[in-house]
Tab-separated table of C-alpha atoms and ligand atoms in Angstrom:
chain	number	residue	atom	x	y	z
A	293	UNK	CA	-26.465	-170.621	32.647
A	294	UNK	CA	-28.864	-170.779	36.071
A	295	UNK	CA	-29.734	-174.033	35.992
A	296	UNK	CA	-27.500	-177.258	35.188
A	297	UNK	CA	-28.146	-179.200	31.838
A	298	UNK	CA	-27.475	-181.959	33.350
A	299	UNK	CA	-26.127	-183.004	37.215
A	300	UNK	CA	-25.426	-186.390	40.030
A	301	UNK	CA	-27.088	-185.797	43.033
A	302	UNK	CA	-27.018	-188.013	45.751
A	303	UNK	CA	-26.738	-190.601	42.650
A	304	UNK	CA	-29.425	-189.241	41.230
A	305	UNK	CA	-29.546	-188.533	37.413
A	306	UNK	CA	-31.469	-184.984	36.497
A	307	UNK	CA	-31.802	-183.952	33.506
A	308	UNK	CA	-33.173	-180.306	31.858
A	309	UNK	CA	-35.545	-182.091	29.514
A	310	UNK	CA	-34.726	-179.367	27.073
A	311	UNK	CA	-38.007	-181.300	24.532
A	312	UNK	CA	-40.746	-178.528	27.137
A	313	UNK	CA	-38.191	-176.109	26.093
A	314	UNK	CA	-38.802	-172.876	26.443
A	315	UNK	CA	-42.821	-172.983	28.115
A	316	UNK	CA	-41.992	-175.475	30.639
A	317	UNK	CA	-38.677	-175.174	32.613
A	318	UNK	CA	-38.486	-179.300	34.247
A	319	UNK	CA	-36.433	-181.556	34.846
A	320	UNK	CA	-36.387	-185.170	34.739
A	321	UNK	CA	-34.395	-188.327	36.668
A	322	UNK	CA	-33.263	-191.235	35.168
A	323	UNK	CA	-33.225	-194.185	36.950
A	324	UNK	CA	-32.600	-196.851	34.182
A	325	UNK	CA	-29.810	-197.199	30.895
A	326	UNK	CA	-33.376	-197.668	29.255
A	327	UNK	CA	-34.631	-193.968	29.612
A	328	UNK	CA	-31.014	-192.619	28.787
A	329	UNK	CA	-31.276	-194.300	25.675
A	330	UNK	CA	-34.921	-192.299	25.512
A	331	UNK	CA	-33.566	-188.910	26.992
A	332	UNK	CA	-30.446	-189.268	24.212
A	333	UNK	CA	-32.274	-190.563	21.135
A	334	UNK	CA	-35.522	-188.109	22.128
A	335	UNK	CA	-33.221	-185.508	22.265
A	336	UNK	CA	-34.367	-184.738	26.040
A	337	UNK	CA	-30.148	-183.745	26.403
A	338	UNK	CA	-28.945	-183.006	22.689
A	339	UNK	CA	-25.288	-181.213	21.660
A	340	UNK	CA	-22.171	-183.391	21.509
A	341	UNK	CA	-20.393	-182.621	24.666
A	342	UNK	CA	-24.157	-182.716	26.506
A	343	UNK	CA	-24.556	-186.364	25.448
A	344	UNK	CA	-22.013	-187.612	25.862
A	345	UNK	CA	-21.967	-186.420	29.833
A	346	UNK	CA	-25.204	-187.724	30.271
A	347	UNK	CA	-23.459	-190.723	28.514
A	348	UNK	CA	-20.965	-191.363	31.599
A	349	UNK	CA	-23.131	-190.372	34.092
A	350	UNK	CA	-25.691	-193.605	31.875
A	351	UNK	CA	-23.159	-196.598	32.661
A	352	UNK	CA	-23.476	-195.342	36.205
A	353	UNK	CA	-27.404	-195.376	36.119
A	354	UNK	CA	-27.273	-198.638	33.799
A	355	UNK	CA	-24.487	-200.751	35.948
A	356	UNK	CA	-26.468	-200.291	39.040
A	357	UNK	CA	-30.116	-201.255	38.091
A	358	UNK	CA	-28.336	-204.599	37.395
A	359	UNK	CA	-27.056	-204.813	40.388
A	360	UNK	CA	-23.797	-206.061	40.161
A	361	UNK	CA	-22.306	-208.628	42.910
A	362	UNK	CA	-19.231	-208.499	41.865
A	363	UNK	CA	-16.171	-207.243	40.605
A	364	UNK	CA	-16.298	-209.545	37.116
A	365	UNK	CA	-20.109	-209.294	36.791
A	366	UNK	CA	-19.678	-205.424	37.588
A	367	UNK	CA	-16.812	-205.381	35.027
A	368	UNK	CA	-19.499	-207.106	32.072
A	369	UNK	CA	-22.162	-204.789	33.121
A	370	UNK	CA	-20.337	-201.596	32.238
A	371	UNK	CA	-19.790	-203.276	28.499
A	372	UNK	CA	-23.693	-204.908	28.550
A	373	UNK	CA	-24.529	-200.956	29.900
A	374	UNK	CA	-22.419	-199.700	27.356
A	375	UNK	CA	-22.636	-201.269	23.906
A	376	UNK	CA	-26.812	-200.770	24.753
A	377	UNK	CA	-25.836	-196.052	25.107
A	378	UNK	CA	-23.973	-196.330	22.495
A	379	UNK	CA	-26.435	-197.641	19.645
A	380	UNK	CA	-28.562	-194.127	20.777
A	381	UNK	CA	-27.415	-191.349	17.940
A	382	UNK	CA	-23.937	-192.137	15.668
A	383	UNK	CA	-22.803	-188.694	14.712
A	384	UNK	CA	-21.458	-187.291	17.808
A	385	UNK	CA	-18.533	-189.128	19.021
A	386	UNK	CA	-18.181	-187.474	22.298
A	387	UNK	CA	-20.353	-189.998	23.184
A	388	UNK	CA	-18.131	-193.089	21.668
A	389	UNK	CA	-15.444	-191.093	23.545
A	390	UNK	CA	-17.436	-190.964	27.145
A	391	UNK	CA	-18.031	-194.731	27.016
A	392	UNK	CA	-14.527	-195.047	25.842
A	393	UNK	CA	-13.322	-193.729	28.976
A	394	UNK	CA	-15.655	-195.391	31.187
A	395	UNK	CA	-14.714	-198.492	30.228
A	396	UNK	CA	-11.186	-198.349	30.044
A	397	UNK	CA	-11.381	-197.193	34.606
A	398	UNK	CA	-13.013	-200.198	34.596
A	399	UNK	CA	-11.002	-201.623	32.730
A	400	UNK	CA	-7.346	-200.455	34.624
A	401	UNK	CA	-9.610	-201.387	38.213
A	402	UNK	CA	-10.203	-204.856	36.651
A	403	UNK	CA	-8.574	-206.257	39.566
A	404	UNK	CA	-10.079	-204.314	42.571
A	405	UNK	CA	-10.867	-205.587	45.314
A	406	UNK	CA	-14.361	-205.031	45.640
A	407	UNK	CA	-17.556	-203.918	43.899
A	408	UNK	CA	-17.965	-200.922	45.415
A	409	UNK	CA	-14.841	-200.107	44.861
A	410	UNK	CA	-14.625	-200.476	41.300
A	411	UNK	CA	-18.532	-198.162	41.555
A	412	UNK	CA	-16.427	-195.157	43.030
A	413	UNK	CA	-13.636	-195.216	40.122
A	414	UNK	CA	-16.449	-195.267	37.242
A	415	UNK	CA	-18.353	-192.494	39.418
A	416	UNK	CA	-14.847	-190.621	40.300
A	417	UNK	CA	-14.227	-190.509	35.298
A	418	UNK	CA	-18.287	-189.496	35.167
A	419	UNK	CA	-18.044	-186.220	37.057
A	420	UNK	CA	-14.612	-186.428	35.862
A	421	UNK	CA	-15.287	-185.960	32.680
A	422	UNK	CA	-18.628	-183.137	33.431
A	423	UNK	CA	-15.727	-181.115	35.002
A	424	UNK	CA	-14.154	-181.531	32.454
A	425	UNK	CA	-15.983	-180.038	29.930
A	426	UNK	CA	-17.020	-176.923	32.448
A	427	UNK	CA	-13.379	-175.932	31.448
A	428	UNK	CA	-13.471	-176.607	28.048
A	429	UNK	CA	-15.921	-174.831	27.702
A	430	UNK	CA	-15.083	-172.006	29.605
A	431	UNK	CA	-11.230	-172.421	27.828
A	432	UNK	CA	-13.307	-172.229	24.115
A	433	UNK	CA	-15.009	-169.106	25.118
A	434	UNK	CA	-11.164	-167.242	26.299
A	435	UNK	CA	-9.944	-167.635	23.364
A	436	UNK	CA	-13.166	-166.892	21.230
A	437	UNK	CA	-14.186	-163.441	22.639
A	438	UNK	CA	-11.806	-161.658	20.408
A	439	UNK	CA	-12.998	-163.016	17.395
A	440	UNK	CA	-16.608	-160.488	17.970
A	441	UNK	CA	-15.271	-157.120	17.594
A	442	UNK	CA	-17.574	-154.317	19.564
A	443	UNK	CA	-20.620	-154.096	17.267
A	444	UNK	CA	-20.513	-156.671	14.323
A	445	UNK	CA	-23.410	-159.338	14.129
A	446	UNK	CA	-22.760	-162.571	13.876
A	447	UNK	CA	-25.040	-165.636	13.308
A	448	UNK	CA	-25.376	-169.171	14.986
A	449	UNK	CA	-27.346	-172.272	14.051
A	450	UNK	CA	-28.694	-174.805	15.833
A	451	UNK	CA	-27.634	-174.243	19.267
A	452	UNK	CA	-24.223	-174.734	20.797
A	453	UNK	CA	-25.061	-173.122	24.325
A	454	UNK	CA	-25.062	-174.169	28.656
A	455	UNK	CA	-27.063	-176.444	27.298
A	456	UNK	CA	-26.020	-178.127	24.306
A	457	UNK	CA	-22.710	-178.880	26.897
A	458	UNK	CA	-21.835	-179.378	30.963
A	459	UNK	CA	-22.241	-175.748	30.937
A	460	UNK	CA	-21.486	-172.278	29.169
A	461	UNK	CA	-21.619	-174.032	25.483
A	462	UNK	CA	-19.207	-174.159	22.683
A	463	UNK	CA	-20.542	-171.492	20.322
A	464	UNK	CA	-22.014	-169.499	22.393
A	465	UNK	CA	-19.447	-169.611	24.766
A	466	UNK	CA	-17.429	-167.322	23.072
A	467	UNK	CA	-20.341	-164.680	22.503
A	468	UNK	CA	-21.058	-165.362	26.613
A	469	UNK	CA	-17.734	-164.452	27.645
A	470	UNK	CA	-17.313	-160.980	24.461
A	471	UNK	CA	-20.627	-160.085	26.530
A	472	UNK	CA	-19.223	-160.567	29.426
A	473	UNK	CA	-16.427	-158.875	28.501
A	474	UNK	CA	-18.242	-156.048	28.133
A	475	UNK	CA	-18.265	-155.926	23.891
A	476	UNK	CA	-22.354	-155.484	22.417
A	477	UNK	CA	-22.906	-157.092	19.676
A	478	UNK	CA	-25.748	-158.347	17.952
A	479	UNK	CA	-26.263	-162.711	17.126
A	480	UNK	CA	-28.956	-163.449	13.753
A	481	UNK	CA	-30.158	-167.307	15.472
A	482	UNK	CA	-31.311	-169.698	12.638
A	483	UNK	CA	-33.983	-171.283	13.914
A	484	UNK	CA	-33.334	-174.453	12.557
A	485	UNK	CA	-35.512	-176.515	11.192
A	486	UNK	CA	-36.825	-178.874	12.016
A	487	UNK	CA	-36.742	-179.457	15.480
A	488	UNK	CA	-35.751	-176.055	16.321
A	489	UNK	CA	-32.784	-176.396	18.469
A	490	UNK	CA	-32.307	-172.351	17.748
A	491	UNK	CA	-35.795	-170.747	18.243
A	492	UNK	CA	-36.282	-173.051	21.064
A	493	UNK	CA	-33.008	-173.300	22.867
A	494	UNK	CA	-30.647	-170.581	21.484
A	495	UNK	CA	-32.894	-168.021	21.520
A	496	UNK	CA	-34.121	-168.435	25.167
A	497	UNK	CA	-29.560	-168.822	26.378
A	498	UNK	CA	-29.255	-165.739	24.602
A	499	UNK	CA	-32.157	-163.288	26.032
A	500	UNK	CA	-32.006	-165.089	29.327
A	501	UNK	CA	-27.930	-163.748	29.002
A	502	UNK	CA	-29.364	-159.843	28.463
A	503	UNK	CA	-27.715	-160.751	24.480
A	504	UNK	CA	-29.123	-158.739	21.931
A	505	UNK	CA	-30.079	-161.727	19.639
A	506	UNK	CA	-33.335	-161.603	16.488
A	507	UNK	CA	-34.438	-164.729	15.512
A	508	UNK	CA	-34.371	-165.674	11.654
A	509	UNK	CA	-35.846	-168.808	9.570
A	510	UNK	CA	-33.418	-170.554	8.616
A	511	UNK	CA	-34.186	-169.181	4.464
A	512	UNK	CA	-32.792	-165.438	5.551
A	513	UNK	CA	-29.093	-166.160	6.508
A	514	UNK	CA	-28.188	-165.075	2.868
A	515	UNK	CA	-30.348	-162.025	3.349
A	516	UNK	CA	-29.110	-161.191	6.644
A	517	UNK	CA	-25.426	-161.249	4.805
A	518	UNK	CA	-26.640	-159.533	1.426
A	519	UNK	CA	-27.989	-156.983	4.110
A	520	UNK	CA	-24.798	-156.575	5.301
A	521	UNK	CA	-25.449	-157.326	8.932
A	522	UNK	CA	-23.822	-160.586	9.483
A	523	UNK	CA	-18.948	-159.996	10.514
A	524	UNK	CA	-18.793	-163.320	11.080
A	525	UNK	CA	-19.836	-167.169	11.850
A	526	UNK	CA	-19.739	-169.758	14.804
A	527	UNK	CA	-21.286	-172.502	15.398
A	528	UNK	CA	-21.062	-175.616	16.375
A	529	UNK	CA	-19.935	-179.073	15.838
A	530	UNK	CA	-20.670	-182.937	16.473
A	531	UNK	CA	-18.004	-184.506	14.699
A	532	UNK	CA	-14.328	-182.870	13.037
A	533	UNK	CA	-12.410	-185.381	11.056
A	534	UNK	CA	-8.960	-185.465	10.677
A	535	UNK	CA	-8.453	-182.986	7.641
A	536	UNK	CA	-10.603	-180.346	9.485
A	537	UNK	CA	-14.136	-181.737	7.387
A	538	UNK	CA	-17.051	-180.884	10.822
A	539	UNK	CA	-20.049	-182.330	11.013
A	540	UNK	CA	-22.685	-180.028	12.353
A	541	UNK	CA	-26.633	-179.342	12.739
A	542	UNK	CA	-28.624	-180.135	8.966
A	543	UNK	CA	-27.955	-176.585	7.006
A	544	UNK	CA	-24.874	-176.221	8.519
A	545	UNK	CA	-22.875	-176.493	4.987
A	546	UNK	CA	-26.169	-173.991	4.125
A	547	UNK	CA	-24.289	-171.803	5.864
A	548	UNK	CA	-20.620	-171.661	5.141
A	549	UNK	CA	-21.569	-172.031	1.446
A	550	UNK	CA	-22.821	-168.392	1.900
A	551	UNK	CA	-20.836	-167.016	4.024
A	552	UNK	CA	-17.924	-167.724	2.189
A	553	UNK	CA	-20.506	-165.988	-1.294
A	554	UNK	CA	-20.468	-162.787	1.394
A	555	UNK	CA	-16.501	-162.896	2.429
A	556	UNK	CA	-17.611	-163.516	6.342
A	557	UNK	CA	-15.682	-165.679	7.842
A	558	UNK	CA	-16.873	-169.238	9.672
A	559	UNK	CA	-15.536	-170.304	12.236
A	560	UNK	CA	-16.271	-174.245	14.245
A	561	UNK	CA	-16.165	-174.029	18.298
A	562	UNK	CA	-15.438	-177.361	19.799
A	563	UNK	CA	-13.610	-179.356	22.651
A	564	UNK	CA	-10.994	-182.441	21.311
A	565	UNK	CA	-13.038	-184.846	22.738
A	566	UNK	CA	-15.410	-183.760	19.124
A	567	UNK	CA	-12.466	-184.833	16.630
A	568	UNK	CA	-12.435	-188.341	15.082
A	569	UNK	CA	-8.490	-188.349	13.867
A	570	UNK	CA	-9.411	-192.232	12.698
A	571	UNK	CA	-11.417	-190.519	10.654
A	572	UNK	CA	-9.201	-189.122	7.120
A	573	UNK	CA	-11.939	-186.813	6.245
A	574	UNK	CA	-16.246	-186.299	6.265
A	575	UNK	CA	-16.591	-188.589	3.903
A	576	UNK	CA	-16.631	-190.987	6.367
A	577	UNK	CA	-18.717	-189.025	9.658
A	578	UNK	CA	-21.475	-191.549	10.433
A	579	UNK	CA	-24.931	-189.215	9.674
A	580	UNK	CA	-28.168	-189.490	11.744
A	581	UNK	CA	-31.172	-190.021	9.733
A	582	UNK	CA	-34.754	-188.955	11.855
A	583	UNK	CA	-38.015	-190.059	11.915
A	584	UNK	CA	-40.362	-188.119	9.270
A	585	UNK	CA	-42.422	-187.218	11.916
A	586	UNK	CA	-40.149	-185.167	12.471
A	587	UNK	CA	-40.713	-183.191	8.809
A	588	UNK	CA	-43.914	-184.113	8.535
A	589	UNK	CA	-45.852	-183.156	11.903
A	590	UNK	CA	-43.817	-181.051	13.592
A	591	UNK	CA	-44.822	-180.507	17.413
A	592	UNK	CA	-47.978	-181.479	16.957
A	593	UNK	CA	-49.093	-179.897	13.799
A	594	UNK	CA	-49.187	-181.375	9.956
A	595	UNK	CA	-47.839	-179.367	7.633
A	596	UNK	CA	-47.450	-181.549	4.427
A	597	UNK	CA	-49.218	-184.775	2.736
A	598	UNK	CA	-49.587	-188.187	4.353
A	599	UNK	CA	-48.444	-190.689	2.876
A	600	UNK	CA	-45.182	-188.106	1.379
A	601	UNK	CA	-41.505	-189.121	1.616
A	602	UNK	CA	-38.958	-187.279	3.689
A	603	UNK	CA	-35.333	-187.729	3.421
A	604	UNK	CA	-33.964	-186.214	7.634
A	605	UNK	CA	-30.352	-186.444	7.905
A	606	UNK	CA	-29.766	-184.392	11.424
A	607	UNK	CA	-25.879	-183.700	10.249
A	608	UNK	CA	-24.766	-182.469	7.568
A	609	UNK	CA	-20.784	-182.332	6.366
A	610	UNK	CA	-18.851	-178.530	6.016
A	611	UNK	CA	-15.511	-178.902	4.391
A	612	UNK	CA	-12.944	-177.580	6.004
A	613	UNK	CA	-11.541	-175.100	2.854
A	614	UNK	CA	-14.777	-173.470	4.364
A	615	UNK	CA	-14.411	-172.562	7.766
A	616	UNK	CA	-11.648	-170.242	8.844
A	617	UNK	CA	-10.682	-171.082	12.424
A	618	UNK	CA	-11.296	-174.194	15.188
A	619	UNK	CA	-12.043	-172.145	18.404
A	620	UNK	CA	-10.993	-175.317	20.663
A	621	UNK	CA	-10.185	-175.148	24.967
A	622	UNK	CA	-6.664	-175.401	23.418
A	623	UNK	CA	-6.237	-172.321	21.041
A	624	UNK	CA	-7.842	-171.753	17.881
A	625	UNK	CA	-6.699	-173.642	14.670
A	626	UNK	CA	-6.175	-172.493	11.690
A	627	UNK	CA	-5.536	-173.697	7.778
A	628	UNK	CA	-4.090	-176.138	6.960
A	629	UNK	CA	-6.225	-178.403	8.810
A	630	UNK	CA	-4.721	-181.050	8.816
A	631	UNK	CA	-1.054	-180.276	10.063
A	632	UNK	CA	-2.499	-178.125	12.825
A	633	UNK	CA	-4.920	-180.596	14.121
A	634	UNK	CA	-2.256	-183.182	14.142
A	635	UNK	CA	0.133	-180.479	16.165
A	636	UNK	CA	-2.683	-180.263	18.666
A	637	UNK	CA	-2.723	-183.930	18.981
A	638	UNK	CA	0.205	-184.255	19.900
A	639	UNK	CA	0.137	-181.721	22.650
A	640	UNK	CA	-2.887	-182.926	23.739
A	641	UNK	CA	-1.084	-186.980	24.068
A	642	UNK	CA	-3.508	-187.580	21.390
A	643	UNK	CA	-3.244	-190.407	19.400
A	644	UNK	CA	-2.902	-189.488	15.104
B	835	LIG	O1	-29.854	-182.825	17.119
B	835	LIG	P1	-28.613	-182.379	18.408
B	835	LIG	O2	-29.804	-180.654	19.423
B	835	LIG	O3	-28.733	-182.801	19.201
B	835	LIG	O4	-27.584	-181.170	17.305
B	835	LIG	C1	-26.516	-180.631	17.709
B	835	LIG	C2	-25.885	-179.758	17.199
B	835	LIG	O5	-25.672	-180.299	16.576
B	835	LIG	C3	-24.892	-178.661	17.686
B	835	LIG	O6	-23.883	-177.901	17.225
B	835	LIG	C4	-23.831	-179.835	18.028
B	835	LIG	O7	-23.955	-180.916	18.985
B	835	LIG	C5	-22.464	-178.508	18.690
B	835	LIG	S1	-23.025	-178.729	20.558
B	835	LIG	C6	-21.802	-177.528	21.730
């Protein structure tokens, strides 16, 4: 992507307001912890890795707002702002992972001599998280690209592109890399009700990259598979449990079931920061519930009777039995996932 999803420029946090895309490309500056919280909650910045990176810089924004004069008050501010930002959205584990990293750096530098020095260390950590995410996405693209055969049809759900990360994406990274290496293929992008991340963001990103994409309604996925036009599904993830169950945008589970019925391999692409090894299975993943309005009054048009009851979980969990592989920055994990994930965690030095 030409423009960064978010950037830290001269100590200012600037994000693309994704709620306005694709009609309007606008960057906004977030000056307070409350603005960062609101931007995450209302999906101005969204996608698991991007939420994590934004929260790391959000800690800097919130701490600076409090203007702590000494190390002790700065440490207290880090914890207060982190606790607050952690309440913005519950499912993407990258949010909590990034906030924990910021808390850990604060703790490790608690004996530092001045608040300024401690703030600089925190700033360095947020920049490292951003840079790591960039590198991670490129590696996911490298590892996954060969899964896309020349002439293949690839289906994706929601947006796991550059906009959902610091840069380049996860599921879309695989497509970007295959495209860059000269492969010709076709993508079906589910529109992704109710907030249309597939229509507004994925179609936009793929078209900008010159990749052949067709937008379909979510309920068209079975039909295109029945027509034999899809050879591969790749989606992102918001949290993956120790057994490989993967939470992603609502409707992903439907796609996995349809893919199974048509013997189409279903892949998840995600950085290792999206794994939550404290959870034994996907049953324990907290699922965010969204407001009724997004379903009944989406994009300003009333499409349901007043006072109708609505149930709107933002995510669902795809059981690991339906997943052919999980593409990470360290390679592709294969079933049995509990074993392959534990082995990768050990290699990465992450405690299980
Ligand atoms: O509600 P959103 O738009 O934040 O949901 C995003 C998704 O479900 C993505 O597929 C997921 O975060 C992977 S992003 C690389």
